[in-house]
């Protein structure tokens, strides 16, 4: 049996065979390198370790061999792992391979990093808690925790610090998150590129958006459709929620984002966001310094709102009837822009999702107070027209709407909203 090493003499690279009577056990330098145990600085050209320096220039010394692992005279090696036997006996071994073997090294046993585990990690990192991430990726909390633990074992480090408020990324976790984001982005881009080659969608798609969220969604949806579905001619129509529902039922729209008053879908809608409703208006003694207001207190305020054809008004009237409360509507206006103008001029309060305020959120004249006892929510959902079978272009364009919504939620740009079903 023989062990080969390389030496460099007078500029020529030669390989010399030397009989070996034992295997090598490496110590660890004080710098953390696998090497000879020497604490001095590494001076070899490749700056790998003291051991590499000595082997490349002087050959092995007696100190590099251990007496407890002899194989002379037919005696078998003892005290060495199967990995070291494979590396050092009867084969040509480069020093790069040999220098990294330690008693503590273990070959992976079936471990492989899966794309879904990276997606799970990204969800926890972005949501800040296992419970919120489990809702997002739709698996049980215990299963998600197990997947994260598997990933941490594979990487050999903790990615999250757990605490009472949820989770925060460790330094290693922050680094891995940057790589994870790039990986997931590249995978998504590759998937869409291949789908485009296999047969690109084409044709016109008409998408309806309620005025409350049109300002937020229109531009990013158009940009994403142009990027991923260049053959699709997307036309966006915005209007009051009741109008969008009517146009969808008539078949004037292929697909729409709509607000529903209940959280139970009919099997034809895809839930996106749950939006809390806020009392919005000029500051009054009733709202000064408060973050919440009881629903019953709305009875003492003049309200400006839409007509009964729209989801927000339907919900208000339903809750008022159940509570035996009479609401006073000073004005009815089926225009979001005009509702906000009336509120700004002090003609009353309205009840809307926070996202409907848009730029007016920063107006110092406006107070937005969340309604409680009971709290009120509208569910934002995606729906297709029932008048005809959705075209491939409509299905592909609609599939990008949840992508945009998810981005906005992660970026915390959908104010007052949370992922559908995520709870308060």
Short mmCIF file of C-alpha atoms in Angstrom, two decimals:
data_model
loop_
_atom_site.label_atom_id
_atom_site.label_comp_id
_atom_site.label_asym_id
_atom_site.label_seq_id
_atom_site.Cartn_x
_atom_site.Cartn_y
_atom_site.Cartn_z
CA UNK A 1 0.00 0.00 0.00
CA UNK A 2 1.26 3.50 -0.69
CA UNK A 3 0.40 7.13 -0.13
CA UNK A 4 1.32 9.78 -2.68
CA UNK A 5 2.21 13.37 -2.07
CA UNK A 6 3.44 16.13 -4.29
CA UNK A 7 6.69 17.99 -3.80
CA UNK A 8 8.19 20.91 -5.71
CA UNK A 9 11.94 20.94 -6.23
CA UNK A 10 13.85 23.39 -8.40
CA UNK A 11 10.64 24.48 -10.16
CA UNK A 12 9.72 20.97 -11.32
CA UNK A 13 6.59 19.25 -10.06
CA UNK A 14 7.26 15.59 -9.27
CA UNK A 15 5.20 12.88 -7.66
CA UNK A 16 6.98 10.44 -5.41
CA UNK A 17 5.73 7.15 -4.06
CA UNK A 18 6.60 6.44 -0.45
CA UNK A 19 5.65 3.39 1.57
CA UNK A 20 3.36 4.29 4.42
CA UNK A 21 2.99 2.30 7.55
CA UNK A 22 0.20 4.29 9.14
CA UNK A 23 -2.58 6.74 8.53
CA UNK A 24 -2.54 10.42 9.34
CA UNK A 25 -4.44 12.15 12.10
CA UNK A 26 -4.49 15.94 11.83
CA UNK A 27 -4.74 18.36 14.70
CA UNK A 28 -6.34 21.79 14.42
CA UNK A 29 -4.31 25.01 14.35
CA UNK A 30 -5.14 27.72 16.81
CA UNK A 31 -6.53 29.65 13.84
CA UNK A 32 -9.11 26.94 13.27
CA UNK A 33 -7.46 25.39 10.23
CA UNK A 34 -7.11 21.63 9.97
CA UNK A 35 -3.37 21.31 10.13
CA UNK A 36 -0.39 20.49 12.25
CA UNK A 37 -1.27 22.11 15.55
CA UNK A 38 1.23 24.89 15.04
CA UNK A 39 -0.03 28.27 16.23
CA UNK A 40 2.21 30.31 13.94
CA UNK A 41 0.97 32.19 10.91
CA UNK A 42 0.46 30.25 7.70
CA UNK A 43 3.08 31.21 5.10
CA UNK A 44 2.43 28.78 2.29
CA UNK A 45 1.59 30.29 -1.11
CA UNK A 46 -1.94 28.89 -1.08
CA UNK A 47 -2.36 29.91 2.61
CA UNK A 48 -4.37 26.80 3.40
CA UNK A 49 -2.63 25.44 6.50
CA UNK A 50 0.76 24.78 8.10
CA UNK A 51 0.38 21.15 7.16
CA UNK A 52 -0.14 22.06 3.49
CA UNK A 53 2.95 24.29 3.59
CA UNK A 54 5.15 21.58 5.05
CA UNK A 55 3.88 18.83 2.75
CA UNK A 56 4.29 20.88 -0.39
CA UNK A 57 7.85 21.88 0.42
CA UNK A 58 9.36 19.40 2.80
CA UNK A 59 7.37 16.20 2.70
CA UNK A 60 5.77 14.58 5.76
CA UNK A 61 7.53 14.65 9.10
CA UNK A 62 7.37 11.97 11.77
CA UNK A 63 5.09 14.21 13.81
CA UNK A 64 2.45 13.90 11.10
CA UNK A 65 2.01 10.19 11.73
CA UNK A 66 0.37 8.49 14.68
CA UNK A 67 1.65 5.32 16.19
CA UNK A 68 -1.77 3.96 17.05
CA UNK A 69 -2.88 3.15 13.53
CA UNK A 70 -0.38 0.75 12.04
CA UNK A 71 -1.05 -1.48 9.06
CA UNK A 72 2.33 -3.21 8.66
CA UNK A 73 2.77 -6.94 8.74
CA UNK A 74 -0.85 -7.63 7.81
CA UNK A 75 -2.20 -5.85 10.90
CA UNK A 76 -5.37 -3.91 10.27
CA UNK A 77 -5.79 -0.22 11.01
CA UNK A 78 -7.34 0.61 14.36
CA UNK A 79 -8.86 3.79 15.72
CA UNK A 80 -9.47 5.29 12.29
CA UNK A 81 -12.83 5.99 10.71
CA UNK A 82 -14.01 4.32 7.52
CA UNK A 83 -13.69 7.66 5.79
CA UNK A 84 -9.94 7.84 6.55
CA UNK A 85 -9.41 4.26 5.41
CA UNK A 86 -11.03 5.13 2.11
CA UNK A 87 -8.93 8.26 1.68
CA UNK A 88 -5.52 6.94 2.75
CA UNK A 89 -5.31 3.29 1.75
CA UNK A 90 -4.45 2.11 -1.77
CA UNK A 91 -5.33 5.28 -3.61
CA UNK A 92 -3.84 8.45 -4.94
CA UNK A 93 -4.98 11.26 -2.59
CA UNK A 94 -4.55 14.97 -3.16
CA UNK A 95 -3.54 16.98 -0.14
CA UNK A 96 -6.66 19.11 -0.47
CA UNK A 97 -8.76 16.03 0.22
CA UNK A 98 -6.56 14.78 3.02
CA UNK A 99 -6.23 18.04 4.93
CA UNK A 100 -9.96 18.39 5.55
CA UNK A 101 -10.51 14.98 7.17
CA UNK A 102 -10.95 14.98 10.92
CA UNK A 103 -12.24 12.56 13.47
CA UNK A 104 -15.37 14.74 13.80
CA UNK A 105 -16.13 14.73 10.06
CA UNK A 106 -19.18 12.82 8.91
CA UNK A 107 -20.46 12.24 5.44
CA UNK A 108 -24.09 13.34 5.03
CA UNK A 109 -26.58 10.53 5.40
CA UNK A 110 -29.32 11.23 2.87
CA UNK A 111 -29.47 14.94 3.73
CA UNK A 112 -30.31 17.23 0.85
CA UNK A 113 -31.52 20.81 0.82
CA UNK A 114 -34.96 21.00 -0.77
CA UNK A 115 -36.44 24.02 -2.47
CA UNK A 116 -39.56 23.83 -0.31
CA UNK A 117 -37.40 24.03 2.82
CA UNK A 118 -35.88 27.24 1.49
CA UNK A 119 -39.38 28.60 0.85
CA UNK A 120 -40.40 27.65 4.39
CA UNK A 121 -37.31 29.38 5.79
CA UNK A 122 -38.05 32.53 3.78
CA UNK A 123 -41.64 32.55 5.07
CA UNK A 124 -40.53 32.37 8.72
CA UNK A 125 -37.87 35.02 8.14
CA UNK A 126 -40.35 37.41 6.55
CA UNK A 127 -43.30 36.76 8.86
CA UNK A 128 -41.29 36.83 12.09
CA UNK A 129 -43.09 33.86 13.65
CA UNK A 130 -43.76 30.18 13.03
CA UNK A 131 -47.52 30.60 13.43
CA UNK A 132 -47.83 33.35 10.79
CA UNK A 133 -45.50 31.50 8.42
CA UNK A 134 -47.47 28.26 8.79
CA UNK A 135 -50.60 30.07 7.64
CA UNK A 136 -48.73 31.51 4.68
CA UNK A 137 -47.25 28.21 3.46
CA UNK A 138 -50.28 26.19 4.58
CA UNK A 139 -48.63 23.52 6.71
CA UNK A 140 -48.94 22.77 10.42
CA UNK A 141 -46.73 24.70 12.85
CA UNK A 142 -45.12 21.50 14.14
CA UNK A 143 -44.26 20.37 10.62
CA UNK A 144 -42.84 23.79 9.77
CA UNK A 145 -40.71 23.80 12.92
CA UNK A 146 -39.39 20.35 12.00
CA UNK A 147 -38.44 21.51 8.49
CA UNK A 148 -36.58 24.52 9.87
CA UNK A 149 -34.75 22.28 12.36
CA UNK A 150 -33.74 19.98 9.50
CA UNK A 151 -32.37 22.93 7.55
CA UNK A 152 -30.43 24.18 10.58
CA UNK A 153 -28.89 20.73 11.11
CA UNK A 154 -27.87 20.56 7.48
CA UNK A 155 -26.25 23.99 7.61
CA UNK A 156 -24.70 23.30 10.99
CA UNK A 157 -25.89 26.51 12.60
CA UNK A 158 -28.93 28.19 14.10
CA UNK A 159 -30.82 30.39 11.66
CA UNK A 160 -33.34 31.83 14.12
CA UNK A 161 -33.36 33.06 17.68
CA UNK A 162 -36.65 32.07 19.33
CA UNK A 163 -38.33 34.34 21.84
CA UNK A 164 -41.76 35.10 23.25
CA UNK A 165 -42.70 37.46 20.42
CA UNK A 166 -41.73 35.05 17.65
CA UNK A 167 -38.43 34.61 15.83
CA UNK A 168 -35.57 36.81 14.66
CA UNK A 169 -32.78 35.95 12.26
CA UNK A 170 -29.32 35.20 13.59
CA UNK A 171 -26.33 36.63 11.67
CA UNK A 172 -26.07 33.32 9.81
CA UNK A 173 -29.82 33.45 9.16
CA UNK A 174 -29.60 36.94 7.66
CA UNK A 175 -26.85 35.81 5.33
CA UNK A 176 -28.78 32.70 4.30
CA UNK A 177 -31.93 34.77 3.76
CA UNK A 178 -30.15 36.94 1.18
CA UNK A 179 -29.11 33.82 -0.74
CA UNK A 180 -32.55 32.25 -0.31
CA UNK A 181 -34.23 35.30 -1.85
CA UNK A 182 -31.95 35.11 -4.89
CA UNK A 183 -32.51 31.36 -5.24
CA UNK A 184 -36.29 31.62 -5.08
CA UNK A 185 -36.32 34.55 -7.49
CA UNK A 186 -34.18 32.66 -10.01
CA UNK A 187 -36.32 29.53 -9.72
CA UNK A 188 -39.51 31.51 -10.32
CA UNK A 189 -37.94 33.27 -13.29
CA UNK A 190 -36.74 29.95 -14.73
CA UNK A 191 -40.17 28.36 -14.32
CA UNK A 192 -41.89 31.20 -16.15
CA UNK A 193 -39.23 31.27 -18.88
CA UNK A 194 -39.73 27.57 -19.59
CA UNK A 195 -43.50 27.93 -19.60
CA UNK A 196 -43.18 30.77 -22.07
CA UNK A 197 -41.04 28.66 -24.41
CA UNK A 198 -43.44 25.72 -24.16
CA UNK A 199 -46.34 27.87 -25.29
CA UNK A 200 -46.85 31.48 -24.37
CA UNK A 201 -50.27 32.79 -23.38
CA UNK A 202 -51.77 35.37 -25.69
CA UNK A 203 -54.97 37.34 -26.04
CA UNK A 204 -56.89 40.05 -24.22
CA UNK A 205 -57.71 39.84 -20.51
CA UNK A 206 -59.97 42.33 -18.73
CA UNK A 207 -59.27 42.62 -14.99
CA UNK A 208 -61.54 44.50 -12.61
CA UNK A 209 -60.26 46.19 -9.45
CA UNK A 210 -62.20 48.01 -6.71
CA UNK A 211 -61.29 51.67 -6.37
CA UNK A 212 -60.14 51.06 -2.79
CA UNK A 213 -57.13 49.04 -3.98
CA UNK A 214 -56.75 50.03 -7.65
CA UNK A 215 -54.10 52.64 -6.84
CA UNK A 216 -52.04 50.00 -5.03
CA UNK A 217 -52.41 47.07 -7.45
CA UNK A 218 -52.65 48.50 -10.97
CA UNK A 219 -49.03 49.34 -11.72
CA UNK A 220 -47.34 46.25 -10.18
CA UNK A 221 -49.84 43.90 -11.88
CA UNK A 222 -49.30 45.51 -15.29
CA UNK A 223 -45.52 45.38 -14.85
CA UNK A 224 -45.53 41.71 -13.83
CA UNK A 225 -47.84 40.68 -16.68
CA UNK A 226 -45.63 42.49 -19.19
CA UNK A 227 -42.57 40.76 -17.77
CA UNK A 228 -43.95 37.23 -17.64
CA UNK A 229 -46.78 37.21 -20.18
CA UNK A 230 -45.65 39.49 -23.01
CA UNK A 231 -48.29 38.04 -25.34
CA UNK A 232 -51.17 39.00 -23.07
CA UNK A 233 -52.99 42.30 -23.65
CA UNK A 234 -54.15 43.25 -20.14
CA UNK A 235 -56.87 45.86 -19.68
CA UNK A 236 -57.69 47.03 -16.16
CA UNK A 237 -61.03 48.53 -15.16
CA UNK A 238 -61.60 50.06 -11.72
CA UNK A 239 -64.84 50.98 -10.04
CA UNK A 240 -66.86 50.67 -6.87
CA UNK A 241 -66.99 47.14 -5.51
CA UNK A 242 -70.69 46.64 -6.31
CA UNK A 243 -70.07 47.70 -9.90
CA UNK A 244 -67.15 45.29 -10.24
CA UNK A 245 -69.37 42.42 -9.01
CA UNK A 246 -72.09 43.35 -11.50
CA UNK A 247 -69.67 43.57 -14.44
CA UNK A 248 -68.14 40.22 -13.48
CA UNK A 249 -71.59 38.60 -13.37
CA UNK A 250 -72.44 40.09 -16.79
CA UNK A 251 -69.22 38.73 -18.32
CA UNK A 252 -67.80 42.17 -19.06
CA UNK A 253 -64.77 41.21 -16.97
CA UNK A 254 -62.72 38.02 -17.28
CA UNK A 255 -61.45 38.14 -13.71
CA UNK A 256 -61.69 40.57 -10.82
CA UNK A 257 -60.50 41.34 -7.33
CA UNK A 258 -63.60 41.81 -5.20
CA UNK A 259 -64.59 42.48 -1.59
CA UNK A 260 -66.93 40.03 0.13
CA UNK A 261 -68.70 40.55 3.45
CA UNK A 262 -68.16 36.97 4.65
CA UNK A 263 -65.13 34.75 5.04
CA UNK A 264 -66.76 31.64 3.60
CA UNK A 265 -66.00 31.31 -0.08
CA UNK A 266 -68.29 29.67 -2.60
CA UNK A 267 -65.53 27.55 -4.13
CA UNK A 268 -65.15 29.94 -7.06
CA UNK A 269 -63.14 32.61 -5.27
CA UNK A 270 -59.52 32.68 -4.10
CA UNK A 271 -59.09 34.51 -0.76
CA UNK A 272 -56.28 37.07 -0.72
CA UNK A 273 -56.47 39.58 2.15
CA UNK A 274 -58.61 40.30 5.20
CA UNK A 275 -59.01 44.07 5.59
CA UNK A 276 -59.99 45.62 8.94
CA UNK A 277 -62.49 48.48 8.71
CA UNK A 278 -61.70 51.88 10.24
CA UNK A 279 -63.75 54.90 11.20
CA UNK A 280 -62.16 57.69 9.17
CA UNK A 281 -62.74 61.40 9.58
CA UNK A 282 -61.66 64.66 11.18
CA UNK A 283 -60.63 64.36 14.80
CA UNK A 284 -63.45 64.67 17.36
CA UNK A 285 -63.55 64.29 21.16
CA UNK A 286 -64.79 60.77 20.55
CA UNK A 287 -61.73 59.77 18.50
CA UNK A 288 -59.01 62.00 20.00
CA UNK A 289 -56.03 59.93 21.19
CA UNK A 290 -57.75 56.60 20.54
CA UNK A 291 -56.68 53.64 18.41
CA UNK A 292 -60.00 51.76 18.68
CA UNK A 293 -63.66 52.67 18.83
CA UNK A 294 -66.63 50.50 19.72
CA UNK A 295 -69.13 49.90 16.93
CA UNK A 296 -71.95 51.25 19.14
CA UNK A 297 -70.23 54.68 19.23
CA UNK A 298 -70.82 55.08 15.49
CA UNK A 299 -74.49 55.80 16.26
CA UNK A 300 -73.53 59.23 17.60
CA UNK A 301 -71.68 60.30 14.43
CA UNK A 302 -72.98 61.47 11.03
CA UNK A 303 -71.72 59.05 8.39
CA UNK A 304 -70.99 59.56 4.70
CA UNK A 305 -70.92 56.29 2.82
CA UNK A 306 -71.76 54.43 -0.35
CA UNK A 307 -75.21 53.17 -1.23
CA UNK A 308 -76.45 49.74 -0.18
CA UNK A 309 -75.09 48.14 -3.35
CA UNK A 310 -71.57 47.89 -1.96
CA UNK A 311 -69.91 45.44 0.45
CA UNK A 312 -68.85 47.93 3.13
CA UNK A 313 -72.34 49.43 3.46
CA UNK A 314 -73.95 45.97 3.43
CA UNK A 315 -71.72 44.88 6.31
CA UNK A 316 -72.35 48.05 8.34
CA UNK A 317 -76.12 47.74 8.06
CA UNK A 318 -76.08 44.04 8.88
CA UNK A 319 -74.04 44.51 12.07
CA UNK A 320 -76.17 47.51 13.12
CA UNK A 321 -79.39 45.51 12.75
CA UNK A 322 -78.01 42.65 14.82
CA UNK A 323 -76.87 45.05 17.55
CA UNK A 324 -80.09 47.08 17.48
CA UNK A 325 -78.18 50.26 16.62
CA UNK A 326 -79.47 52.99 14.29
CA UNK A 327 -76.77 54.53 12.08
CA UNK A 328 -77.21 58.00 10.59
CA UNK A 329 -76.11 58.52 6.98
CA UNK A 330 -75.69 62.22 6.22
CA UNK A 331 -74.74 61.54 2.58
CA UNK A 332 -74.56 58.60 0.17
CA UNK A 333 -71.94 58.83 -2.56
CA UNK A 334 -70.85 55.99 -4.84
CA UNK A 335 -67.41 57.46 -5.45
CA UNK A 336 -64.35 56.82 -3.33
CA UNK A 337 -62.70 60.09 -4.32
CA UNK A 338 -65.77 62.12 -3.36
CA UNK A 339 -66.17 60.24 -0.06
CA UNK A 340 -62.64 61.22 0.91
CA UNK A 341 -63.26 64.84 -0.13
CA UNK A 342 -66.39 65.05 2.03
CA UNK A 343 -64.50 63.59 4.98
CA UNK A 344 -61.58 65.99 4.55
CA UNK A 345 -63.98 68.94 4.54
CA UNK A 346 -65.58 67.79 7.77
CA UNK A 347 -68.99 66.67 6.45
CA UNK A 348 -68.91 63.45 8.43
CA UNK A 349 -67.08 60.18 8.98
CA UNK A 350 -66.87 57.17 6.72
CA UNK A 351 -65.99 53.51 7.25
CA UNK A 352 -63.36 52.05 4.92
CA UNK A 353 -60.33 49.74 4.84
CA UNK A 354 -57.16 51.64 5.72
CA UNK A 355 -55.73 50.92 2.27
CA UNK A 356 -58.54 53.02 0.70
CA UNK A 357 -57.03 56.22 2.14
CA UNK A 358 -54.00 56.08 -0.14
CA UNK A 359 -51.90 59.22 0.17
CA UNK A 360 -54.47 60.75 2.53
CA UNK A 361 -53.08 58.54 5.31
CA UNK A 362 -50.39 61.17 5.87
CA UNK A 363 -52.89 64.07 6.02
CA UNK A 364 -52.75 65.50 9.58
CA UNK A 365 -56.44 66.39 9.42
CA UNK A 366 -57.48 62.74 9.20
CA UNK A 367 -57.90 60.25 12.05
CA UNK A 368 -58.32 56.53 11.33
CA UNK A 369 -59.54 54.47 14.30
CA UNK A 370 -60.12 50.72 14.07
CA UNK A 371 -63.65 49.55 14.82
CA UNK A 372 -64.02 46.91 17.55
CA UNK A 373 -66.76 45.24 19.60
CA UNK A 374 -67.28 43.73 17.12
CA UNK A 375 -64.34 44.19 14.80
CA UNK A 376 -65.30 44.45 11.14
CA UNK A 377 -63.46 42.92 8.19
CA UNK A 378 -63.99 42.60 4.47
CA UNK A 379 -62.33 39.76 2.60
CA UNK A 380 -60.54 40.66 -0.60
CA UNK A 381 -60.74 37.75 -3.07
CA UNK A 382 -60.00 36.83 -6.67
CA UNK A 383 -62.88 35.61 -8.85
CA UNK A 384 -63.56 34.64 -12.47
CA UNK A 385 -66.69 35.37 -14.43
CA UNK A 386 -69.18 32.52 -14.44
CA UNK A 387 -70.46 33.44 -17.91
CA UNK A 388 -67.74 31.57 -19.78
CA UNK A 389 -64.79 29.27 -19.28
CA UNK A 390 -61.67 31.23 -18.44
CA UNK A 391 -59.13 31.39 -21.25
CA UNK A 392 -55.56 30.33 -20.70
CA UNK A 393 -54.47 33.97 -20.86
CA UNK A 394 -57.04 34.88 -18.17
CA UNK A 395 -55.91 32.04 -15.92
CA UNK A 396 -52.22 32.91 -16.33
CA UNK A 397 -52.80 36.62 -15.73
CA UNK A 398 -54.99 35.89 -12.70
CA UNK A 399 -52.27 33.65 -11.23
CA UNK A 400 -50.00 36.70 -11.02
CA UNK A 401 -52.43 38.69 -8.86
CA UNK A 402 -51.69 36.67 -5.67
CA UNK A 403 -47.98 37.08 -6.42
CA UNK A 404 -48.34 40.86 -6.41
CA UNK A 405 -50.54 40.80 -3.30
CA UNK A 406 -48.02 38.63 -1.45
CA UNK A 407 -45.21 41.05 -2.30
CA UNK A 408 -47.23 44.01 -1.03
CA UNK A 409 -48.02 42.22 2.23
CA UNK A 410 -44.37 41.29 2.75
CA UNK A 411 -43.35 44.87 2.08
CA UNK A 412 -46.06 46.05 4.54
CA UNK A 413 -47.58 48.30 1.90
CA UNK A 414 -51.08 46.88 2.30
CA UNK A 415 -51.93 48.96 5.36
CA UNK A 416 -54.57 47.54 7.66
CA UNK A 417 -54.67 44.21 5.84
CA UNK A 418 -53.31 40.75 6.52
CA UNK A 419 -53.14 37.48 4.65
CA UNK A 420 -56.60 35.92 4.43
CA UNK A 421 -57.22 33.57 7.34
CA UNK A 422 -54.13 34.73 9.26
CA UNK A 423 -56.20 36.08 12.19
CA UNK A 424 -55.65 39.34 14.00
#
